[in-house]
Amino acid sequence: LAIPEFYFQVLGANSALPTRDRFPSSFILAYKQSRILIDCGEGSQIKMAEYKIKRSKIDHIFISHMHGDHVFGLPGFLNSLTLSGRKKAIYLYGPTALKTYIDAVIAATGGHLGYELCYHLLDTDEVTDLGMVCGLQVKAVPLQHRIPTYGYSFTEVMSEYNIDPLKIKAHNLPRSEILLAKSGQDIERENDTIAYQDVTLPPREMRSMAYCSDTVYDPSIVPAIKGSTLLYHEATYLEELRDKARERMHSTTTEAATIAEMAKVDTLVIGHYSSRYVDVNPLLKEAQKVFDNTMLAVGGKKYEIR
Ligand SMILES: [Zn+2]
Ligand SMILES: [Zn+2]
């Protein structure tokens, strides 16, 4: 069985001011055939068209917080779904003001949606289990920012074991017994029992992705994102602007890399760059001093989670 496709794609990873080639926060998390939208800054739809991402594939949208650079693209996106004839519900996750915002925009613009919006509104200081979404176990992780903000972690769940093809022959397993072992049950035969571990391959390590933007440096999130295969963490400023980062409740490169180091993630992707940086390579170099396997979020790029 092939390992399912799992990647994180950047639509935009700039902070507040959109520039010609750097759009505000918006990301796609792809798992198997599903596409999850994370934040929806201005211009998200333009980037989806450019990168050939089908709107109709998106059923779930996770919003970190209500700052405009994360939500100004959302009403337009929802409206486009109606225009393209969508009937299936959309599931929205985010702070309580998310519903207030969407209701107000729809009412003020005299619009209507041709499908249902199902909200999962968050108002908590605790890490919260949001259940299974598209085959991924999702948790909301409260972040420290100027308004209520949540990070999200997405973890693969192994739905079944893979059969060791050599054992099918060795034990003469019929389809019924293969299905039993795949589901993790032992095979009971008249005179003996075959443990499912004896005929299945060792479970592969489950992959996960954590999204933390926007946030001040906050080591208390480390347990919730520990061991993530890929961590996206904002790094709005270079270390020389640490005071500014504190004041605006953002992180520096060094701080993002320190979180990655403490959480022992495999790969760190940094983004949410302040538009003051024309060249973002110095941000990368500074983060890599603390956490070597750091990458820059670049529009359009896919980061495989493996
Ligand atoms: Zn932001
Ligand atoms: Zn913000």
XYZ file of C-alpha atoms and ligand atoms in Angstrom:
308
model
C 0.000 0.000 0.000
C 1.419 3.389 -1.022
C 1.985 5.942 1.702
C -0.757 8.531 1.281
C 0.116 11.913 -0.094
C 0.553 14.483 2.691
C 1.862 17.982 2.087
C 1.616 21.597 3.170
C 1.411 24.195 0.410
C 1.879 27.927 0.754
C -0.578 30.269 -0.972
C 0.745 33.251 0.947
C 3.030 33.670 3.935
C 3.578 37.389 4.343
C 2.335 39.393 7.311
C -0.138 42.257 7.073
C 0.826 44.086 3.866
C 0.398 42.136 0.633
C 3.218 42.786 -1.833
C 3.328 41.941 -5.527
C 4.934 38.552 -4.980
C 4.120 37.860 -1.324
C 0.518 37.396 -0.266
C -0.859 37.299 3.313
C -1.351 34.055 5.236
C -3.134 31.229 3.452
C -2.173 27.572 3.200
C -3.405 24.252 1.890
C -2.884 21.031 3.806
C -3.290 18.087 1.438
C -3.956 14.584 2.735
C -4.908 11.848 0.276
C -7.667 13.403 -1.834
C -8.634 16.052 0.740
C -7.597 19.701 0.714
C -7.840 21.634 3.981
C -7.598 25.430 3.893
C -5.693 27.049 6.759
C -6.262 30.807 7.052
C -7.552 32.771 4.099
C -5.827 36.113 3.622
C -6.585 38.477 0.767
C -5.714 36.985 -2.605
C -6.106 33.324 -1.586
C -8.444 32.634 -4.492
C -6.043 34.160 -6.992
C -3.282 31.895 -5.723
C -5.570 28.835 -5.783
C -6.241 29.533 -9.441
C -2.553 30.084 -10.147
C -1.542 26.847 -8.392
C -4.505 24.895 -9.845
C -6.121 24.028 -6.526
C -9.758 23.079 -6.973
C -12.058 25.071 -4.673
C -14.554 22.242 -4.721
C -12.094 19.920 -2.966
C -12.070 22.094 0.153
C -14.617 21.054 2.811
C -12.824 22.233 5.966
C -11.369 25.658 6.765
C -9.283 26.392 9.860
C -8.865 30.039 10.887
C -6.159 30.927 13.404
C -7.464 34.361 14.378
C -9.444 37.284 13.091
C -6.670 39.675 12.038
C -7.375 40.783 8.483
C -4.248 39.253 6.990
C -5.725 35.832 7.888
C -9.404 36.322 6.967
C -9.871 39.076 4.357
C -10.019 36.475 1.600
C -12.617 34.283 3.281
C -15.944 35.996 2.361
C -14.895 36.105 -1.285
C -13.935 32.465 -1.225
C -17.245 31.426 0.380
C -19.146 33.518 -2.161
C -17.301 31.894 -5.056
C -18.378 28.474 -3.795
C -22.014 29.546 -4.124
C -21.348 30.895 -7.631
C -19.831 27.584 -8.623
C -22.950 25.743 -7.470
C -21.744 24.204 -4.261
C -24.410 22.388 -2.215
C -22.225 20.483 0.264
C -21.653 22.012 3.711
C -18.442 23.820 4.605
C -16.933 23.232 8.050
C -15.333 26.280 9.664
C -13.090 26.195 12.742
C -11.887 29.293 14.549
C -12.469 31.859 17.300
C -16.034 32.888 18.086
C -15.714 36.194 16.183
C -15.439 34.157 12.972
C -19.200 33.640 12.839
C -19.922 37.281 13.722
C -17.657 38.377 10.874
C -19.079 36.062 8.221
C -22.703 36.794 9.240
C -22.025 40.553 9.073
C -20.370 40.437 5.646
C -23.125 38.269 4.180
C -25.855 40.510 5.636
C -24.183 43.776 4.569
C -23.490 42.612 1.030
C -27.002 41.255 0.536
C -25.581 37.905 -0.335
C -26.612 34.402 0.515
C -24.791 31.106 0.482
C -26.162 28.140 -1.404
C -24.866 25.686 1.180
C -24.641 25.278 4.935
C -21.815 26.639 7.098
C -21.071 24.371 10.050
C -19.096 26.203 12.695
C -16.813 24.756 15.313
C -16.160 27.892 17.352
C -13.345 27.949 19.877
C -13.308 29.785 23.181
C -10.823 28.017 25.412
C -7.361 28.295 26.959
C -6.831 24.533 26.770
C -5.480 22.336 24.014
C -8.705 20.968 22.513
C -9.360 17.818 20.537
C -11.405 18.642 17.435
C -11.833 15.040 16.352
C -11.112 13.495 12.959
C -11.041 15.676 9.870
C -10.258 14.098 6.479
C -8.534 11.174 8.187
C -6.422 13.401 10.435
C -6.731 13.827 14.186
C -6.952 17.586 14.791
C -6.170 19.587 17.908
C -6.539 23.309 18.553
C -3.603 24.817 20.436
C -4.256 28.214 22.078
C -1.559 30.753 21.124
C -0.607 34.054 22.745
C -1.333 36.955 20.382
C -3.164 40.285 20.581
C -6.588 38.675 20.081
C -7.825 35.078 20.630
C -5.668 32.851 18.433
C -5.347 29.112 17.851
C -2.698 26.964 16.297
C -3.710 23.592 14.902
C -2.051 20.219 14.810
C -2.987 17.510 12.308
C -1.899 13.927 12.928
C -2.330 10.914 10.717
C -4.175 7.976 12.236
C -3.365 4.498 11.076
C -6.677 3.077 9.954
C -5.410 -0.452 9.286
C -2.304 -2.624 9.306
C -0.559 -3.637 6.113
C -0.328 -7.360 5.460
C 3.116 -8.838 4.908
C 2.671 -10.396 1.436
C 5.087 -13.241 2.266
C 2.858 -14.327 5.141
C -0.245 -14.714 2.998
C 1.310 -17.709 1.295
C 3.086 -19.029 4.380
C -0.156 -19.189 6.360
C -2.485 -19.694 3.415
C -4.592 -16.739 4.505
C -8.021 -16.417 2.883
C -9.479 -12.950 2.321
C -11.574 -13.130 5.495
C -8.472 -13.727 7.624
C -6.522 -11.002 5.829
C -9.272 -8.530 6.684
C -9.219 -9.622 10.333
C -5.460 -9.110 10.625
C -5.631 -5.769 8.796
C -8.074 -4.542 11.420
C -5.728 -5.662 14.208
C -7.549 -8.802 15.287
C -5.947 -12.174 15.826
C -6.893 -15.029 13.519
C -8.577 -17.866 15.394
C -8.322 -21.237 13.693
C -9.564 -24.577 14.873
C -6.279 -25.663 16.368
C -4.296 -22.480 16.709
C -4.280 -18.716 16.783
C -2.224 -16.472 14.534
C -1.466 -13.147 16.150
C -2.126 -10.250 13.769
C 1.414 -8.971 14.488
C 2.802 -12.153 12.932
C 1.272 -11.484 9.530
C 1.307 -7.682 9.352
C 4.156 -5.257 8.790
C 5.316 -3.109 11.721
C 3.188 0.031 11.895
C 4.894 2.952 10.203
C 5.438 6.134 12.156
C 2.482 8.471 11.983
C 3.131 11.837 10.378
C 1.901 15.157 11.700
C 1.876 18.837 10.930
C 1.511 21.785 13.317
C 0.543 25.324 12.341
C 1.450 28.130 14.761
C 0.706 31.621 13.499
C 0.448 34.286 14.878
C 2.108 34.007 18.256
C 4.564 35.556 20.629
C 7.408 33.247 21.732
C 5.619 30.750 23.981
C 7.366 27.544 25.106
C 4.140 26.369 26.773
C 2.933 25.164 23.329
C 5.849 22.713 23.020
C 4.109 19.642 24.541
C 1.150 20.035 22.160
C 3.341 20.103 19.037
C 6.070 17.753 20.232
C 7.586 15.502 17.562
C 5.685 17.045 14.649
C 7.009 15.981 11.275
C 6.580 19.527 10.018
C 6.084 22.702 12.041
C 5.013 25.972 10.467
C 5.864 28.713 12.942
C 5.701 32.412 12.304
C 8.962 34.378 12.323
C 7.862 37.921 11.629
C 11.115 39.629 12.601
C 14.855 39.211 12.795
C 16.267 38.813 16.290
C 17.405 42.472 16.363
C 13.706 43.430 16.541
C 12.903 41.209 19.513
C 11.394 44.128 21.467
C 9.124 44.963 18.567
C 8.140 41.278 18.349
C 7.179 41.268 22.027
C 5.197 44.460 21.703
C 3.281 43.210 18.618
C 3.045 39.682 20.074
C 4.954 38.084 17.236
C 8.066 35.877 17.174
C 11.577 36.336 15.873
C 13.485 33.822 13.758
C 15.543 32.656 16.727
C 12.419 32.198 18.809
C 10.651 30.129 16.118
C 13.768 27.975 15.763
C 14.021 27.551 19.543
C 10.440 26.254 19.652
C 11.269 23.810 16.817
C 14.369 22.655 18.682
C 12.491 22.174 21.964
C 9.625 20.331 20.246
C 12.100 18.101 18.376
C 10.262 18.488 15.092
C 11.787 17.169 11.862
C 11.358 20.262 9.719
C 10.583 23.898 10.510
C 8.994 26.177 7.921
C 9.043 29.863 8.844
C 6.845 32.598 7.409
C 4.615 35.589 8.203
C 7.521 37.839 7.285
C 7.240 41.519 8.032
C 6.917 43.382 4.732
C 9.951 45.477 5.790
C 12.119 42.554 4.588
C 12.603 42.723 0.830
C 15.021 39.811 1.053
C 13.936 37.108 3.505
C 17.126 35.029 3.312
C 18.642 36.675 6.407
C 15.588 35.367 8.336
C 16.379 31.847 7.158
C 20.075 32.098 8.002
C 19.331 33.357 11.496
C 16.813 30.571 12.211
C 19.206 27.917 10.896
C 21.794 28.929 13.490
C 19.440 27.467 16.095
C 17.539 24.856 14.072
C 19.376 23.584 11.026
C 16.460 21.991 9.174
C 14.594 25.259 8.649
C 12.998 26.276 5.360
C 11.421 29.485 4.144
C 7.721 29.510 3.290
C 7.614 30.396 -0.402
C 4.390 31.026 -2.357
C 3.307 27.956 -4.320
C 5.851 25.632 -2.783
C 4.717 22.235 -1.447
C 6.402 20.874 1.670
C 6.063 17.140 1.811
C 5.297 15.727 5.252
C 7.217 12.454 5.437
Zn -0.895 37.875 10.867
Zn -2.213 38.548 13.934
